[in-house]
Amino acid sequence: MTRIVAVANQKGGVGKTTTSVNLAAGLAQAGKRVLLVDLDPQGNATMGSGVDKRKLARTVYHVLLGLGEIAEIRTRSESGGYDLIPANRELAGAEVELVELPNREGRLRDALATIAGDYAYILIDCPPSLSLLTVNAFTAAEEVLIPMQCEYYALEGLTDLVGTIKRVRAHLNPRLKIAGLLRTMYDQRNTLSLQVSQQLETHFGDKVYRTVVPRNVRLAEAPSYGAPAVIWDKASKGAQAYLQLTEEIIRGTT
């Protein structure tokens, strides 16, 4: 069975792309066949996978608008060891163009269905908004992985995100569920971080991953080298955290 996971949080700067890229590479290192879908017009997951978004002739934009077959548009992340459906700034226009198209919420789901059998895991890096692109990801996925910083505003945003997941489950995808909450950019010396972390554990229990990703400069530097941190600097604390998360997710599958 293919496990399709959307990595989402409408708040920017919480580590969605870092999580998507490093988890994809971690799963690939564990011998899993992995596809990463970049669904963010910024194309950061594409660049972080070592693929130059400026030189792409076709991207996920063409998949969503029915202008190309997904099997022909996927490319290889040589640095990460996984397959990639890339994105660039063209994708920003899809938001408007999709509105007029039939089955506008289910276009990614239908495209992925044609190649899902090739993979054990499909990860979808969502944009930092609860947009039609994110709804496409939620309609295609079975689970949502939520990276979040342990700060006050993160809790506020989490309420909106959970509400969106419930609405998608009610109207578009009854299989959708929360895979887990991942605490990112964590600083155990920060009292607020500790308090928010405890609140998450109280309210979400075993939905909070045991893995905690610390603030780590190597995670921030890795994209400039076009490689996931778990490949580029495997010994760093950030990379080690994502390898631990990879193990936790694989265990949760069995």
Short mmCIF file of C-alpha atoms in Angstrom, two decimals:
data_model
loop_
_atom_site.label_atom_id
_atom_site.label_comp_id
_atom_site.label_asym_id
_atom_site.label_seq_id
_atom_site.Cartn_x
_atom_site.Cartn_y
_atom_site.Cartn_z
CA MET A 1 0.00 0.00 0.00
CA THR A 2 1.19 3.49 -0.85
CA ARG A 3 1.20 5.91 2.05
CA ILE A 4 0.36 9.46 0.90
CA VAL A 5 1.26 12.17 3.41
CA ALA A 6 0.65 15.92 3.07
CA VAL A 7 3.13 18.05 5.01
CA ALA A 8 1.11 21.14 5.88
CA ASN A 9 0.79 24.21 8.05
CA GLN A 10 -0.68 27.50 6.84
CA LYS A 11 1.92 29.36 8.89
CA GLY A 12 5.15 29.97 6.98
CA GLY A 13 8.63 29.37 8.30
CA VAL A 14 7.83 26.35 10.47
CA GLY A 15 9.95 23.81 8.59
CA LYS A 16 7.48 22.24 6.14
CA THR A 17 9.91 22.05 3.24
CA THR A 18 12.84 21.07 5.45
CA THR A 19 10.69 18.27 6.83
CA SER A 20 9.45 17.15 3.41
CA VAL A 21 12.90 17.02 1.82
CA ASN A 22 14.70 15.36 4.73
CA LEU A 23 11.93 12.85 5.38
CA ALA A 24 11.88 11.91 1.68
CA ALA A 25 15.66 11.40 1.73
CA GLY A 26 15.51 9.53 5.04
CA LEU A 27 12.87 7.14 3.71
CA ALA A 28 14.87 6.64 0.52
CA GLN A 29 17.97 5.81 2.59
CA ALA A 30 15.86 3.24 4.43
CA GLY A 31 15.25 1.51 1.10
CA LYS A 32 11.77 2.88 0.42
CA ARG A 33 10.56 4.07 -2.97
CA VAL A 34 9.63 7.71 -2.45
CA LEU A 35 7.97 10.46 -4.49
CA LEU A 36 8.06 14.07 -3.28
CA VAL A 37 5.48 16.46 -4.75
CA ASP A 38 6.39 20.15 -4.51
CA LEU A 39 3.06 21.97 -4.29
CA ASP A 40 4.48 25.35 -3.23
CA PRO A 41 4.94 28.05 -5.91
CA GLN A 42 8.17 29.07 -4.19
CA GLY A 43 9.66 25.79 -5.41
CA ASN A 44 11.90 25.44 -2.36
CA ALA A 45 11.52 21.67 -2.15
CA THR A 46 12.55 21.47 -5.78
CA MET A 47 15.72 23.50 -5.20
CA GLY A 48 16.44 21.68 -1.93
CA SER A 49 16.30 18.42 -3.88
CA GLY A 50 19.06 19.64 -6.20
CA VAL A 51 16.78 20.46 -9.16
CA ASP A 52 16.97 23.94 -10.71
CA LYS A 53 13.40 25.26 -10.83
CA ARG A 54 14.41 27.97 -13.33
CA LYS A 55 15.27 25.41 -16.01
CA LEU A 56 12.11 23.32 -15.84
CA ALA A 57 9.96 23.03 -18.95
CA ARG A 58 7.07 21.29 -17.15
CA THR A 59 6.08 21.12 -13.51
CA VAL A 60 3.22 20.20 -11.18
CA TYR A 61 1.40 23.21 -12.68
CA HIS A 62 1.01 21.28 -15.94
CA VAL A 63 -0.18 18.21 -14.02
CA LEU A 64 -2.94 20.13 -12.22
CA LEU A 65 -4.17 21.82 -15.39
CA GLY A 66 -4.12 18.62 -17.43
CA LEU A 67 -1.36 19.88 -19.70
CA GLY A 68 0.98 16.94 -19.15
CA GLU A 69 1.17 13.40 -17.80
CA ILE A 70 2.56 13.16 -14.27
CA ALA A 71 4.70 10.12 -15.16
CA GLU A 72 6.50 12.19 -17.80
CA ILE A 73 6.92 15.25 -15.59
CA ARG A 74 8.49 13.51 -12.60
CA THR A 75 12.23 13.83 -12.33
CA ARG A 76 14.95 12.39 -10.13
CA SER A 77 16.57 14.00 -7.11
CA GLU A 78 20.04 12.52 -7.49
CA SER A 79 21.19 14.08 -4.22
CA GLY A 80 18.18 12.81 -2.27
CA GLY A 81 17.64 9.44 -3.89
CA TYR A 82 13.91 9.95 -4.53
CA ASP A 83 11.63 11.01 -7.38
CA LEU A 84 10.24 14.54 -7.55
CA ILE A 85 7.29 16.35 -9.10
CA PRO A 86 8.86 19.81 -9.26
CA ALA A 87 7.34 23.30 -8.96
CA ASN A 88 8.23 26.87 -9.80
CA ARG A 89 6.52 30.26 -9.81
CA GLU A 90 4.16 29.15 -12.63
CA LEU A 91 2.20 27.31 -9.96
CA ALA A 92 1.01 30.60 -8.46
CA GLY A 93 -1.28 31.01 -11.47
CA ALA A 94 -2.89 27.62 -10.97
CA GLU A 95 -4.91 28.93 -8.03
CA VAL A 96 -6.97 31.16 -10.32
CA GLU A 97 -7.07 28.81 -13.29
CA LEU A 98 -8.26 25.81 -11.27
CA VAL A 99 -11.40 27.63 -10.12
CA GLU A 100 -13.02 27.26 -13.55
CA LEU A 101 -12.03 23.61 -14.07
CA PRO A 102 -14.13 20.52 -13.29
CA ASN A 103 -13.06 18.41 -10.30
CA ARG A 104 -10.82 21.29 -9.19
CA GLU A 105 -10.18 19.79 -5.72
CA GLY A 106 -9.38 16.29 -6.96
CA ARG A 107 -6.98 16.86 -9.82
CA LEU A 108 -3.81 15.99 -7.90
CA ARG A 109 -5.49 12.89 -6.43
CA ASP A 110 -6.44 11.62 -9.89
CA ALA A 111 -2.97 12.29 -11.29
CA LEU A 112 -1.21 10.53 -8.41
CA ALA A 113 -3.50 7.51 -8.75
CA THR A 114 -1.83 6.70 -12.08
CA ILE A 115 1.64 6.29 -10.53
CA ALA A 116 0.95 5.59 -6.83
CA GLY A 117 1.75 1.90 -7.27
CA ASP A 118 5.37 2.80 -8.03
CA TYR A 119 5.96 4.11 -4.50
CA ALA A 120 5.79 3.13 -0.85
CA TYR A 121 5.56 6.80 0.20
CA ILE A 122 4.31 9.94 -1.52
CA LEU A 123 5.01 13.17 0.36
CA ILE A 124 3.33 16.45 -0.61
CA ASP A 125 4.99 19.70 0.42
CA CYS A 126 2.09 22.15 0.79
CA PRO A 127 2.14 25.96 0.41
CA PRO A 128 1.91 28.12 3.56
CA SER A 129 -1.81 28.78 3.14
CA LEU A 130 -5.14 26.98 3.30
CA SER A 131 -5.64 27.44 -0.44
CA LEU A 132 -7.04 25.37 -3.30
CA LEU A 133 -3.56 23.88 -3.72
CA THR A 134 -3.61 22.70 -0.10
CA VAL A 135 -7.15 21.34 -0.54
CA ASN A 136 -5.85 19.34 -3.55
CA ALA A 137 -3.13 17.90 -1.32
CA PHE A 138 -5.63 17.01 1.41
CA THR A 139 -7.96 15.38 -1.11
CA ALA A 140 -5.10 13.27 -2.47
CA ALA A 141 -3.54 12.33 0.88
CA GLU A 142 -4.48 9.85 3.57
CA GLU A 143 -2.61 11.67 6.31
CA VAL A 144 -1.43 15.14 7.26
CA LEU A 145 1.91 15.66 9.00
CA ILE A 146 1.93 19.05 10.74
CA PRO A 147 5.33 20.66 11.49
CA MET A 148 5.00 23.46 14.03
CA GLN A 149 7.07 25.69 16.23
CA CYS A 150 6.28 25.69 19.92
CA GLU A 151 5.01 29.26 20.20
CA TYR A 152 1.69 30.95 21.02
CA TYR A 153 0.60 31.81 17.46
CA ALA A 154 1.30 28.25 16.33
CA LEU A 155 -1.49 26.99 18.59
CA GLU A 156 -3.92 29.53 17.15
CA GLY A 157 -3.12 28.48 13.60
CA LEU A 158 -3.41 24.82 14.48
CA THR A 159 -7.12 25.30 15.25
CA ASP A 160 -7.74 26.63 11.71
CA LEU A 161 -5.74 23.81 10.14
CA VAL A 162 -7.59 21.10 12.07
CA GLY A 163 -10.86 22.74 11.01
CA THR A 164 -9.84 22.58 7.34
CA ILE A 165 -8.86 18.92 7.70
CA LYS A 166 -12.29 18.15 9.20
CA ARG A 167 -14.10 19.94 6.36
CA VAL A 168 -12.10 18.08 3.71
CA ARG A 169 -12.82 14.81 5.49
CA ALA A 170 -16.56 15.59 5.57
CA HIS A 171 -16.91 16.65 1.93
CA LEU A 172 -13.99 15.41 -0.18
CA ASN A 173 -11.85 12.73 1.47
CA PRO A 174 -13.30 10.66 4.33
CA ARG A 175 -9.98 8.77 4.74
CA LEU A 176 -8.00 11.87 5.73
CA LYS A 177 -6.52 11.92 9.23
CA ILE A 178 -3.73 13.63 11.16
CA ALA A 179 -0.57 11.52 11.01
CA GLY A 180 1.13 13.54 13.72
CA LEU A 181 2.45 16.87 14.95
CA LEU A 182 6.18 17.49 14.65
CA ARG A 183 7.85 20.02 16.94
CA THR A 184 10.42 21.94 14.89
CA MET A 185 13.04 24.63 15.61
CA TYR A 186 12.79 23.56 19.22
CA ASP A 187 14.79 25.29 21.93
CA GLN A 188 14.54 23.51 25.27
CA ARG A 189 16.00 26.57 27.05
CA ASN A 190 12.91 28.56 26.06
CA THR A 191 10.16 28.40 28.71
CA LEU A 192 7.39 29.07 26.18
CA SER A 193 8.63 26.22 23.99
CA LEU A 194 8.40 23.86 26.94
CA GLN A 195 4.91 25.07 27.87
CA VAL A 196 3.52 24.80 24.34
CA SER A 197 5.13 21.38 23.92
CA GLN A 198 3.41 20.17 27.08
CA GLN A 199 0.06 21.58 25.89
CA LEU A 200 0.41 19.72 22.59
CA GLU A 201 1.12 16.46 24.40
CA THR A 202 -1.86 17.03 26.70
CA HIS A 203 -4.33 17.74 23.90
CA PHE A 204 -3.04 15.47 21.13
CA GLY A 205 -1.40 12.65 23.10
CA ASP A 206 0.20 10.03 20.86
CA LYS A 207 -0.43 12.22 17.78
CA VAL A 208 2.66 14.22 18.83
CA TYR A 209 5.80 12.61 17.44
CA ARG A 210 8.39 11.74 20.05
CA THR A 211 11.02 13.18 17.71
CA VAL A 212 11.79 16.85 18.34
CA VAL A 213 13.72 18.80 15.68
CA PRO A 214 16.09 21.34 17.30
CA ARG A 215 17.15 24.69 15.92
CA ASN A 216 20.12 23.75 13.76
CA VAL A 217 22.07 25.88 11.32
CA ARG A 218 23.03 22.85 9.19
CA LEU A 219 19.36 22.32 8.29
CA ALA A 220 19.20 25.90 7.02
CA GLU A 221 22.47 25.61 5.09
CA ALA A 222 21.77 22.32 3.31
CA PRO A 223 19.37 23.71 0.61
CA SER A 224 22.12 26.03 -0.69
CA TYR A 225 24.09 22.87 -1.53
CA GLY A 226 21.10 21.30 -3.30
CA ALA A 227 20.95 18.34 -0.95
CA PRO A 228 18.90 17.24 2.08
CA ALA A 229 20.71 17.65 5.42
CA VAL A 230 20.40 13.90 6.11
CA ILE A 231 22.70 13.41 3.10
CA TRP A 232 24.85 16.53 3.23
CA ASP A 233 25.68 16.47 6.97
CA LYS A 234 24.26 13.29 8.42
CA ALA A 235 26.03 13.79 11.75
CA SER A 236 24.39 17.15 12.50
CA LYS A 237 21.76 17.32 15.24
CA GLY A 238 19.06 18.38 12.78
CA ALA A 239 19.80 15.53 10.38
CA GLN A 240 19.86 13.03 13.23
CA ALA A 241 16.43 14.25 14.35
CA TYR A 242 14.97 13.68 10.87
CA LEU A 243 16.50 10.22 10.68
CA GLN A 244 14.84 9.49 14.03
CA LEU A 245 11.53 10.79 12.63
CA THR A 246 11.97 8.53 9.60
CA GLU A 247 12.30 5.50 11.88
CA GLU A 248 9.27 6.60 13.88
CA ILE A 249 7.14 6.93 10.73
CA ILE A 250 8.25 3.58 9.33
CA ARG A 251 7.40 1.90 12.65
CA GLY A 252 3.99 3.55 12.55
CA THR A 253 3.28 1.98 9.17
CA THR A 254 3.72 -1.58 10.35
#
